[in-house]
Amino acid sequence: MKIGIDRINFFTSNQYVDMVELAQARDVDPNKYLIGIGQSKMAVIPATQDVVTLGANAADSLIDDENRDKIDFVIFATESGIDNSKSAGAYISGLLGLSHVRAIEVKQACYGATAAIQLAKGHVALNPVSQVLVIGADIARYGLHTSGEPTQGGGAVAMLITKNPGILELDEESGFITEDTMDFWRPLNHNEALVDGKTSQNVYLDFFNKTWTEYKDKTKLTLSDFKAMLFHLPYTKLGTKGLKEVLLEANEDEKVELTREFEAAKRYNNQVGNLYTGSLYLSFISLLEHSKDLEIGDRVGLYSYGSGAVGEFFSGKLASEFEDRLPQINLESRVQVSVGEYEEIYRSQLKNDGADIELDYKNDHSKFVLTGSKNMQRQYLIQ
Ligand code: CAA
C-alpha cells in the first residue's frame, strides 16, 4: 500500500526582522548572517501565538467536511510545548473540532515531526481508511545577544498522512540513528534552548553520512536515483554543508541539478528562520513551490535531524496531485519590525509565573490566537 503526505500547509507570523539590521545592531558583519549562516529574514512570533495556535492555523485548511470523520489520530510534534502533562495534540483537537481521535504530543527536538510521520505511516498501514494529522510546530528561542540568536524563527507545518497520498508517497526503507548527545537541550525551567553550536553542526553532518550510508545499503539506490536532496534547515548554510558531502558522489550534471533543486528548497527557510521540527517540511514545500522541473514519480531524499540526537534519512516519490495541492504561502505580505520591536516582542512572551494576563491581540488577525492566561490556563480564541 502506498502511504504518505496527502496534504500539507505552513503557517508563520506576519512579522519578521531583517538580518542585515539585526547584524548591525549586534555589531556583526551582515555577511556573517547572510552568507555565513545563510539567513536573510527571521520570523518574529508575537505573544499571541504559541505552538498550539501556530499549529491550528497551519492545520485548519487541511480539514473539511469530507475528511473530518476520517482523521482518527492527531500527532503534535514540538520542542516548545506549553504543558508538561496535557499534550498540544489535545489542545489543538479542541480548537479544530476533532473529537473522535487519539491525540498525543511527541518530542525529540527537531526530529519530532519525522517520528510522527513514521508513527502515522504504521497506523495507516494497519488502518487503511484512517487519516493522521501530523503537526510540527515550534518557536525557536536561543536568547537575545547569544550566538544562536540569528538562528531563531518559528512556525508550523501540518500534514495529512493517508493511503494513496496526493503529494508524496513514502518509500519503505530509511536509515536512522540515535546517540545520547548534549548538543542542544532545554531544561524544564528554561524558556530558551541551551546549545553547543559546533557540536550540533558536527553531529548533524556525521549522522547525515551515517544514515545516508545505511539507507543506500538497505535500498541499493544511489544518488542518481534522486531528483532532490532535502535537509533539516536550522539555518540554510548547514543544509548547504550536508549537500556538499553528498555531492562528492555526483557527476557534473547531477551536481548542477541537485544544487539547483536545493536552492529552490531553501528559499522559504531563508526567509523564516528555524522552525525546529517543521523545518525539513517547510523546505519540502519550498521545493514544490520554487522548483521548475519536478515531475510525478521523481524521488526526493529527506534528512531529518533532532539534537540530543536522532538522525533519519528517508525518501519518497512525488505523487499525482503534487502540483495541484501547493499551499498558499505569501511571505511577501509580512510586516518588517525593527530590532527594537523584535526585542520587545521577544520579551513579551507569556511568562510561566502563574499570573493572570490578558494579551493585546488586536494586531493579530490569525484565525487562532492566544488571548492570555487565567487561573494558569491558556485562553484561546477563534476569530
Ligand atoms: N562573511 C561571510 N561568512 C562569515 C563571515 C563574514 N563576514 N563571518 C563569519 N562567517 C562564517 C564563518 O566562517 C562560519 O562559516 P562556516 O560554518 O562555514 O565555518 C559561519 O559564518 C558562522 O560563523 P561562526 O561559526 O563563527 O558563528 P557562531 O560561532 O556565531 O555560531 C552557530 C554559529 C553555531 C550556527 C550558532 O548560531 C548556533 O549555535 N546556532 C544554534 C545551533 C544550531 O542551529 N545548530 C544546528 C544543528 S542543531 C539542529 O539542527 C537542531 C535544531 O534545529 C535545534
mmCIF file of N, CA, C and O in Angstrom, residues 259-350:
data_model
loop_
_atom_site.group_PDB
_atom_site.id
_atom_site.type_symbol
_atom_site.label_atom_id
_atom_site.label_comp_id
_atom_site.label_asym_id
_atom_site.label_seq_id
_atom_site.Cartn_x
_atom_site.Cartn_y
_atom_site.Cartn_z
ATOM 1 N N THR A 259 22.109 20.897 -6.887
ATOM 2 C CA THR A 259 22.341 22.228 -6.317
ATOM 3 C C THR A 259 21.179 23.153 -6.652
ATOM 4 O O THR A 259 20.690 23.900 -5.799
ATOM 5 N N ARG A 260 20.708 23.094 -7.902
ATOM 6 C CA ARG A 260 19.581 23.949 -8.307
ATOM 7 C C ARG A 260 18.326 23.617 -7.477
ATOM 8 O O ARG A 260 17.639 24.510 -6.987
ATOM 9 N N GLU A 261 18.071 22.338 -7.286
ATOM 10 C CA GLU A 261 16.879 21.952 -6.512
ATOM 11 C C GLU A 261 17.032 22.367 -5.048
ATOM 12 O O GLU A 261 16.068 22.791 -4.405
ATOM 13 N N PHE A 262 18.252 22.267 -4.517
ATOM 14 C CA PHE A 262 18.452 22.680 -3.118
ATOM 15 C C PHE A 262 18.235 24.190 -2.976
ATOM 16 O O PHE A 262 17.661 24.648 -1.976
ATOM 17 N N GLU A 263 18.650 24.957 -3.972
ATOM 18 C CA GLU A 263 18.424 26.415 -3.926
ATOM 19 C C GLU A 263 16.919 26.696 -3.840
ATOM 20 O O GLU A 263 16.479 27.569 -3.098
ATOM 21 N N ALA A 264 16.127 25.937 -4.618
ATOM 22 C CA ALA A 264 14.667 26.111 -4.562
ATOM 23 C C ALA A 264 14.134 25.712 -3.186
ATOM 24 O O ALA A 264 13.226 26.345 -2.644
ATOM 25 N N ALA A 265 14.744 24.667 -2.619
ATOM 26 C CA ALA A 265 14.229 24.103 -1.362
ATOM 27 C C ALA A 265 14.577 24.951 -0.139
ATOM 28 O O ALA A 265 13.977 24.768 0.913
ATOM 29 N N LYS A 266 15.538 25.856 -0.270
ATOM 30 C CA LYS A 266 15.921 26.610 0.931
ATOM 31 C C LYS A 266 15.316 28.022 0.965
ATOM 32 O O LYS A 266 15.498 28.746 1.942
ATOM 33 N N ARG A 267 14.582 28.398 -0.083
ATOM 34 C CA ARG A 267 14.149 29.801 -0.170
ATOM 35 C C ARG A 267 13.231 30.230 0.967
ATOM 36 O O ARG A 267 13.414 31.287 1.553
ATOM 37 N N TYR A 268 12.238 29.421 1.282
ATOM 38 C CA TYR A 268 11.345 29.817 2.381
ATOM 39 C C TYR A 268 12.091 29.820 3.718
ATOM 40 O O TYR A 268 11.879 30.703 4.553
ATOM 41 N N ASN A 269 12.947 28.806 3.927
ATOM 42 C CA ASN A 269 13.670 28.730 5.205
ATOM 43 C C ASN A 269 14.568 29.935 5.398
ATOM 44 O O ASN A 269 14.725 30.442 6.509
ATOM 45 N N ASN A 270 15.145 30.417 4.303
ATOM 46 C CA ASN A 270 15.989 31.613 4.344
ATOM 47 C C ASN A 270 15.208 32.844 4.806
ATOM 48 O O ASN A 270 15.765 33.764 5.395
ATOM 49 N N GLN A 271 13.893 32.824 4.561
ATOM 50 C CA GLN A 271 13.044 33.976 4.877
ATOM 51 C C GLN A 271 12.318 33.845 6.216
ATOM 52 O O GLN A 271 11.698 34.803 6.667
ATOM 53 N N VAL A 272 12.363 32.658 6.802
ATOM 54 C CA VAL A 272 11.581 32.413 8.023
ATOM 55 C C VAL A 272 12.480 32.113 9.218
ATOM 56 O O VAL A 272 12.193 32.507 10.338
ATOM 57 N N GLY A 273 13.598 31.424 8.967
ATOM 58 C CA GLY A 273 14.464 31.001 10.062
ATOM 59 C C GLY A 273 14.109 29.589 10.501
ATOM 60 O O GLY A 273 13.431 28.851 9.784
ATOM 61 N N ASN A 274 14.544 29.248 11.682
ATOM 62 C CA ASN A 274 14.354 27.879 12.165
ATOM 63 C C ASN A 274 12.947 27.705 12.715
ATOM 64 O O ASN A 274 12.464 28.542 13.472
ATOM 65 N N LEU A 275 12.266 26.648 12.290
ATOM 66 C CA LEU A 275 11.037 26.299 12.992
ATOM 67 C C LEU A 275 11.186 24.912 13.575
ATOM 68 O O LEU A 275 10.227 24.159 13.712
ATOM 69 N N TYR A 276 12.433 24.583 13.922
ATOM 70 C CA TYR A 276 12.753 23.299 14.561
ATOM 71 C C TYR A 276 12.114 22.134 13.792
ATOM 72 O O TYR A 276 12.489 21.845 12.678
ATOM 73 N N THR A 277 11.075 21.513 14.404
ATOM 74 C CA THR A 277 10.621 20.240 13.841
ATOM 75 C C THR A 277 9.907 20.385 12.492
ATOM 76 O O THR A 277 9.832 19.443 11.717
ATOM 77 N N GLY A 278 9.441 21.583 12.171
ATOM 78 C CA GLY A 278 8.800 21.774 10.871
ATOM 79 C C GLY A 278 9.764 22.151 9.755
ATOM 80 O O GLY A 278 9.371 22.202 8.578
ATOM 81 N N SER A 279 11.033 22.389 10.083
ATOM 82 C CA SER A 279 11.949 22.997 9.099
ATOM 83 C C SER A 279 12.154 22.160 7.838
ATOM 84 O O SER A 279 12.165 22.682 6.724
ATOM 85 N N LEU A 280 12.331 20.848 8.028
ATOM 86 C CA LEU A 280 12.541 19.972 6.869
ATOM 87 C C LEU A 280 11.326 20.024 5.942
ATOM 88 O O LEU A 280 11.461 20.028 4.717
ATOM 89 N N TYR A 281 10.141 20.116 6.547
ATOM 90 C CA TYR A 281 8.917 20.060 5.753
ATOM 91 C C TYR A 281 8.606 21.417 5.110
ATOM 92 O O TYR A 281 8.002 21.467 4.038
ATOM 93 N N LEU A 282 9.060 22.497 5.739
ATOM 94 C CA LEU A 282 8.978 23.793 5.060
ATOM 95 C C LEU A 282 9.897 23.770 3.831
ATOM 96 O O LEU A 282 9.545 24.298 2.771
ATOM 97 N N SER A 283 11.042 23.130 3.970
ATOM 98 C CA SER A 283 11.955 23.026 2.827
ATOM 99 C C SER A 283 11.321 22.211 1.692
ATOM 100 O O SER A 283 11.473 22.536 0.511
ATOM 101 N N PHE A 284 10.586 21.165 2.054
ATOM 102 C CA PHE A 284 9.876 20.372 1.043
ATOM 103 C C PHE A 284 8.845 21.245 0.313
ATOM 104 O O PHE A 284 8.755 21.243 -0.917
ATOM 105 N N ILE A 285 8.096 22.045 1.092
ATOM 106 C CA ILE A 285 7.116 22.956 0.469
ATOM 107 C C ILE A 285 7.845 23.936 -0.453
ATOM 108 O O ILE A 285 7.390 24.227 -1.571
ATOM 109 N N SER A 286 8.969 24.448 0.022
ATOM 110 C CA SER A 286 9.729 25.407 -0.780
ATOM 111 C C SER A 286 10.181 24.781 -2.101
ATOM 112 O O SER A 286 10.123 25.414 -3.166
ATOM 113 N N LEU A 287 10.600 23.525 -2.045
ATOM 114 C CA LEU A 287 10.979 22.820 -3.277
ATOM 115 C C LEU A 287 9.787 22.743 -4.228
ATOM 116 O O LEU A 287 9.903 23.078 -5.418
ATOM 117 N N LEU A 288 8.649 22.318 -3.698
ATOM 118 C CA LEU A 288 7.468 22.165 -4.557
ATOM 119 C C LEU A 288 7.078 23.498 -5.192
ATOM 120 O O LEU A 288 6.671 23.558 -6.351
ATOM 121 N N GLU A 289 7.212 24.575 -4.426
ATOM 122 C CA GLU A 289 6.783 25.891 -4.929
ATOM 123 C C GLU A 289 7.779 26.497 -5.908
ATOM 124 O O GLU A 289 7.395 27.210 -6.822
ATOM 125 N N HIS A 290 9.058 26.263 -5.704
ATOM 126 C CA HIS A 290 10.066 27.022 -6.457
ATOM 127 C C HIS A 290 10.803 26.230 -7.527
ATOM 128 O O HIS A 290 11.429 26.832 -8.400
ATOM 129 N N SER A 291 10.780 24.895 -7.447
ATOM 130 C CA SER A 291 11.476 24.125 -8.480
ATOM 131 C C SER A 291 10.715 24.235 -9.799
ATOM 132 O O SER A 291 9.483 24.252 -9.818
ATOM 133 N N LYS A 292 11.475 24.284 -10.886
ATOM 134 C CA LYS A 292 10.834 24.492 -12.195
ATOM 135 C C LYS A 292 10.551 23.185 -12.924
ATOM 136 O O LYS A 292 9.766 23.155 -13.855
ATOM 137 N N ASP A 293 11.214 22.094 -12.536
ATOM 138 C CA ASP A 293 11.054 20.910 -13.391
ATOM 139 C C ASP A 293 10.872 19.617 -12.611
ATOM 140 O O ASP A 293 11.480 18.604 -12.896
ATOM 141 N N LEU A 294 10.017 19.668 -11.616
ATOM 142 C CA LEU A 294 9.675 18.429 -10.915
ATOM 143 C C LEU A 294 8.621 17.668 -11.708
ATOM 144 O O LEU A 294 7.773 18.274 -12.364
ATOM 145 N N GLU A 295 8.689 16.340 -11.612
ATOM 146 C CA GLU A 295 7.680 15.525 -12.295
ATOM 147 C C GLU A 295 7.157 14.449 -11.364
ATOM 148 O O GLU A 295 7.870 14.031 -10.434
ATOM 149 N N ILE A 296 5.937 13.999 -11.657
ATOM 150 C CA ILE A 296 5.366 12.899 -10.882
ATOM 151 C C ILE A 296 6.334 11.713 -10.955
ATOM 152 O O ILE A 296 6.864 11.390 -12.025
ATOM 153 N N GLY A 297 6.584 11.101 -9.812
ATOM 154 C CA GLY A 297 7.493 9.943 -9.776
ATOM 155 C C GLY A 297 8.916 10.303 -9.412
ATOM 156 O O GLY A 297 9.726 9.415 -9.124
ATOM 157 N N ASP A 298 9.253 11.592 -9.416
ATOM 158 C CA ASP A 298 10.611 11.989 -9.007
ATOM 159 C C ASP A 298 10.834 11.612 -7.541
ATOM 160 O O ASP A 298 9.962 11.834 -6.695
ATOM 161 N N ARG A 299 12.029 11.073 -7.264
ATOM 162 C CA ARG A 299 12.336 10.692 -5.879
ATOM 163 C C ARG A 299 13.067 11.836 -5.169
ATOM 164 O O ARG A 299 14.000 12.430 -5.709
ATOM 165 N N VAL A 300 12.606 12.105 -3.937
ATOM 166 C CA VAL A 300 13.177 13.160 -3.105
ATOM 167 C C VAL A 300 13.736 12.506 -1.846
ATOM 168 O O VAL A 300 13.078 11.675 -1.229
ATOM 169 N N GLY A 301 14.958 12.888 -1.464
ATOM 170 C CA GLY A 301 15.543 12.385 -0.220
ATOM 171 C C GLY A 301 15.330 13.405 0.887
ATOM 172 O O GLY A 301 15.392 14.614 0.643
ATOM 173 N N LEU A 302 15.068 12.934 2.098
ATOM 174 C CA LEU A 302 14.827 13.850 3.224
ATOM 175 C C LEU A 302 15.713 13.462 4.398
ATOM 176 O O LEU A 302 15.649 12.310 4.873
ATOM 177 N N TYR A 303 16.500 14.417 4.866
ATOM 178 C CA TYR A 303 17.338 14.168 6.036
ATOM 179 C C TYR A 303 16.791 14.954 7.222
ATOM 180 O O TYR A 303 16.741 16.180 7.213
ATOM 181 N N SER A 304 16.388 14.208 8.243
ATOM 182 C CA SER A 304 15.812 14.801 9.457
ATOM 183 C C SER A 304 16.827 14.671 10.581
ATOM 184 O O SER A 304 17.438 13.611 10.750
ATOM 185 N N TYR A 305 16.998 15.757 11.344
ATOM 186 C CA TYR A 305 17.931 15.715 12.474
ATOM 187 C C TYR A 305 17.316 16.417 13.675
ATOM 188 O O TYR A 305 16.782 17.527 13.548
ATOM 189 N N GLY A 306 17.378 15.776 14.811
ATOM 190 C CA GLY A 306 16.937 16.408 16.051
ATOM 191 C C GLY A 306 18.029 16.264 17.081
ATOM 192 O O GLY A 306 18.432 15.142 17.423
ATOM 193 N N SER A 307 18.506 17.379 17.579
ATOM 194 C CA SER A 307 19.586 17.350 18.559
ATOM 195 C C SER A 307 19.211 16.449 19.719
ATOM 196 O O SER A 307 18.046 16.268 20.051
ATOM 197 N N GLY A 308 20.260 15.925 20.323
ATOM 198 C CA GLY A 308 20.017 15.103 21.506
ATOM 199 C C GLY A 308 20.482 13.660 21.473
ATOM 200 O O GLY A 308 20.754 13.112 22.513
ATOM 201 N N ALA A 309 20.583 12.977 20.380
ATOM 202 C CA ALA A 309 20.370 13.355 18.992
ATOM 203 C C ALA A 309 19.858 12.156 18.185
ATOM 204 O O ALA A 309 20.291 11.030 18.419
ATOM 205 N N VAL A 310 18.934 12.438 17.277
ATOM 206 C CA VAL A 310 18.411 11.415 16.369
ATOM 207 C C VAL A 310 18.540 11.920 14.938
ATOM 208 O O VAL A 310 18.252 13.089 14.670
ATOM 209 N N GLY A 311 18.961 11.060 14.040
ATOM 210 C CA GLY A 311 19.001 11.402 12.617
ATOM 211 C C GLY A 311 18.272 10.336 11.823
ATOM 212 O O GLY A 311 18.260 9.162 12.210
ATOM 213 N N GLU A 312 17.640 10.749 10.740
ATOM 214 C CA GLU A 312 16.996 9.756 9.862
ATOM 215 C C GLU A 312 17.044 10.265 8.435
ATOM 216 O O GLU A 312 16.720 11.427 8.162
ATOM 217 N N PHE A 313 17.454 9.374 7.523
ATOM 218 C CA PHE A 313 17.366 9.675 6.092
ATOM 219 C C PHE A 313 16.291 8.776 5.510
ATOM 220 O O PHE A 313 16.336 7.555 5.658
ATOM 221 N N PHE A 314 15.316 9.377 4.845
ATOM 222 C CA PHE A 314 14.256 8.597 4.224
ATOM 223 C C PHE A 314 13.916 9.236 2.885
ATOM 224 O O PHE A 314 14.559 10.217 2.471
ATOM 225 N N SER A 315 12.950 8.690 2.193
ATOM 226 C CA SER A 315 12.692 9.201 0.835
ATOM 227 C C SER A 315 11.243 8.983 0.442
ATOM 228 O O SER A 315 10.499 8.262 1.107
ATOM 229 N N GLY A 316 10.874 9.617 -0.661
ATOM 230 C CA GLY A 316 9.526 9.435 -1.184
ATOM 231 C C GLY A 316 9.490 9.861 -2.641
ATOM 232 O O GLY A 316 10.427 10.501 -3.145
ATOM 233 N N LYS A 317 8.395 9.475 -3.297
ATOM 234 C CA LYS A 317 8.223 9.850 -4.709
ATOM 235 C C LYS A 317 7.065 10.822 -4.840
ATOM 236 O O LYS A 317 6.009 10.621 -4.212
ATOM 237 N N LEU A 318 7.246 11.831 -5.672
ATOM 238 C CA LEU A 318 6.178 12.812 -5.870
ATOM 239 C C LEU A 318 4.955 12.122 -6.477
ATOM 240 O O LEU A 318 5.076 11.343 -7.434
ATOM 241 N N ALA A 319 3.795 12.416 -5.894
ATOM 242 C CA ALA A 319 2.564 11.740 -6.306
ATOM 243 C C ALA A 319 1.759 12.619 -7.273
ATOM 244 O O ALA A 319 2.119 13.771 -7.557
ATOM 245 N N SER A 320 0.661 12.065 -7.744
ATOM 246 C CA SER A 320 -0.009 12.634 -8.917
ATOM 247 C C SER A 320 -0.595 14.043 -8.718
ATOM 248 O O SER A 320 -0.796 14.770 -9.676
ATOM 249 N N GLU A 321 -0.867 14.429 -7.456
ATOM 250 C CA GLU A 321 -1.518 15.722 -7.231
ATOM 251 C C GLU A 321 -0.558 16.791 -6.715
ATOM 252 O O GLU A 321 -1.008 17.834 -6.228
ATOM 253 N N PHE A 322 0.758 16.518 -6.762
ATOM 254 C CA PHE A 322 1.656 17.413 -6.024
ATOM 255 C C PHE A 322 1.604 18.854 -6.521
ATOM 256 O O PHE A 322 1.758 19.791 -5.734
ATOM 257 N N GLU A 323 1.325 19.038 -7.810
ATOM 258 C CA GLU A 323 1.288 20.417 -8.330
ATOM 259 C C GLU A 323 -0.007 21.138 -7.964
ATOM 260 O O GLU A 323 -0.041 22.357 -7.829
ATOM 261 N N ASP A 324 -1.082 20.362 -7.824
ATOM 262 C CA ASP A 324 -2.401 20.971 -7.572
ATOM 263 C C ASP A 324 -2.639 21.255 -6.099
ATOM 264 O O ASP A 324 -3.605 21.905 -5.736
ATOM 265 N N ARG A 325 -1.784 20.703 -5.236
ATOM 266 C CA ARG A 325 -2.059 20.840 -3.792
ATOM 267 C C ARG A 325 -1.023 21.707 -3.091
ATOM 268 O O ARG A 325 -0.739 21.518 -1.916
ATOM 269 N N LEU A 326 -0.456 22.649 -3.820
ATOM 270 C CA LEU A 326 0.529 23.533 -3.193
ATOM 271 C C LEU A 326 -0.169 24.455 -2.208
ATOM 272 O O LEU A 326 -1.210 25.031 -2.520
ATOM 273 N N PRO A 327 0.395 24.621 -1.002
ATOM 274 C CA PRO A 327 -0.230 25.554 -0.066
ATOM 275 C C PRO A 327 -0.099 26.992 -0.531
ATOM 276 O O PRO A 327 0.803 27.321 -1.308
ATOM 277 N N GLN A 328 -1.018 27.839 -0.071
ATOM 278 C CA GLN A 328 -0.953 29.273 -0.401
ATOM 279 C C GLN A 328 -0.027 29.953 0.601
ATOM 280 O O GLN A 328 -0.377 30.084 1.760
ATOM 281 N N ILE A 329 1.145 30.350 0.164
ATOM 282 C CA ILE A 329 2.095 30.987 1.082
ATOM 283 C C ILE A 329 2.475 32.338 0.516
ATOM 284 O O ILE A 329 2.862 32.450 -0.651
ATOM 285 N N ASN A 330 2.360 33.369 1.358
ATOM 286 C CA ASN A 330 2.693 34.706 0.887
ATOM 287 C C ASN A 330 3.573 35.406 1.923
ATOM 288 O O ASN A 330 3.086 36.179 2.748
ATOM 289 N N LEU A 331 4.865 35.112 1.869
ATOM 290 C CA LEU A 331 5.769 35.717 2.858
ATOM 291 C C LEU A 331 6.011 37.194 2.557
ATOM 292 O O LEU A 331 6.421 37.946 3.433
ATOM 293 N N GLU A 332 5.723 37.595 1.315
ATOM 294 C CA GLU A 332 5.982 38.994 0.929
ATOM 295 C C GLU A 332 5.068 39.974 1.659
ATOM 296 O O GLU A 332 5.387 41.145 1.804
ATOM 297 N N SER A 333 3.921 39.497 2.112
ATOM 298 C CA SER A 333 2.974 40.419 2.740
ATOM 299 C C SER A 333 3.271 40.639 4.227
ATOM 300 O O SER A 333 2.551 41.363 4.911
ATOM 301 N N ARG A 334 4.325 39.999 4.730
ATOM 302 C CA ARG A 334 4.635 40.186 6.161
ATOM 303 C C ARG A 334 5.135 41.612 6.425
ATOM 304 O O ARG A 334 5.642 42.297 5.536
ATOM 305 N N VAL A 335 5.013 42.016 7.672
ATOM 306 C CA VAL A 335 5.432 43.358 8.068
ATOM 307 C C VAL A 335 6.806 43.287 8.714
ATOM 308 O O VAL A 335 7.057 42.429 9.572
ATOM 309 N N GLN A 336 7.696 44.179 8.303
ATOM 310 C CA GLN A 336 9.028 44.216 8.919
ATOM 311 C C GLN A 336 8.958 44.948 10.261
ATOM 312 O O GLN A 336 8.336 46.006 10.365
ATOM 313 N N VAL A 337 9.580 44.381 11.292
ATOM 314 C CA VAL A 337 9.685 45.095 12.575
ATOM 315 C C VAL A 337 11.148 45.474 12.781
ATOM 316 O O VAL A 337 12.059 44.827 12.249
ATOM 317 N N SER A 338 11.367 46.549 13.552
ATOM 318 C CA SER A 338 12.745 46.978 13.827
ATOM 319 C C SER A 338 13.361 46.022 14.846
ATOM 320 O O SER A 338 12.647 45.221 15.483
ATOM 321 N N VAL A 339 14.669 46.125 15.037
ATOM 322 C CA VAL A 339 15.324 45.272 16.029
ATOM 323 C C VAL A 339 14.772 45.579 17.422
ATOM 324 O O VAL A 339 14.538 44.667 18.227
ATOM 325 N N GLY A 340 14.520 46.865 17.695
ATOM 326 C CA GLY A 340 13.952 47.236 18.993
ATOM 327 C C GLY A 340 12.577 46.595 19.204
ATOM 328 O O GLY A 340 12.274 46.077 20.288
ATOM 329 N N GLU A 341 11.750 46.618 18.151
ATOM 330 C CA GLU A 341 10.411 46.000 18.274
ATOM 331 C C GLU A 341 10.528 44.480 18.461
ATOM 332 O O GLU A 341 9.804 43.885 19.254
ATOM 333 N N TYR A 342 11.459 43.882 17.706
ATOM 334 C CA TYR A 342 11.678 42.427 17.849
ATOM 335 C C TYR A 342 12.067 42.083 19.284
ATOM 336 O O TYR A 342 11.549 41.122 19.880
ATOM 337 N N GLU A 343 12.953 42.894 19.887
ATOM 338 C CA GLU A 343 13.388 42.613 21.264
ATOM 339 C C GLU A 343 12.216 42.743 22.238
ATOM 340 O O GLU A 343 12.068 41.950 23.167
ATOM 341 N N GLU A 344 11.379 43.765 21.976
ATOM 342 C CA GLU A 344 10.208 43.955 22.844
ATOM 343 C C GLU A 344 9.248 42.764 22.721
ATOM 344 O O GLU A 344 8.738 42.241 23.716
ATOM 345 N N ILE A 345 9.024 42.312 21.485
ATOM 346 C CA ILE A 345 8.131 41.164 21.269
ATOM 347 C C ILE A 345 8.728 39.922 21.927
ATOM 348 O O ILE A 345 8.038 39.134 22.580
ATOM 349 N N TYR A 346 10.038 39.773 21.776
ATOM 350 C CA TYR A 346 10.732 38.619 22.362
ATOM 351 C C TYR A 346 10.474 38.578 23.873
ATOM 352 O O TYR A 346 10.171 37.531 24.447
ATOM 353 N N ARG A 347 10.569 39.746 24.525
ATOM 354 C CA ARG A 347 10.429 39.803 25.996
ATOM 355 C C ARG A 347 8.963 39.699 26.441
ATOM 356 O O ARG A 347 8.705 39.461 27.612
ATOM 357 N N SER A 348 8.034 39.875 25.498
ATOM 358 C CA SER A 348 6.612 39.887 25.883
ATOM 359 C C SER A 348 5.988 38.488 25.909
ATOM 360 O O SER A 348 4.792 38.354 26.178
ATOM 361 N N GLN A 349 6.766 37.436 25.612
ATOM 362 C CA GLN A 349 6.204 36.076 25.604
ATOM 363 C C GLN A 349 5.596 35.752 26.960
ATOM 364 O O GLN A 349 6.097 36.192 27.999
ATOM 365 N N LEU A 350 4.558 34.962 26.941
ATOM 366 C CA LEU A 350 3.863 34.580 28.175
ATOM 367 C C LEU A 350 4.857 34.003 29.189
ATOM 368 O O LEU A 350 5.644 33.112 28.860
#
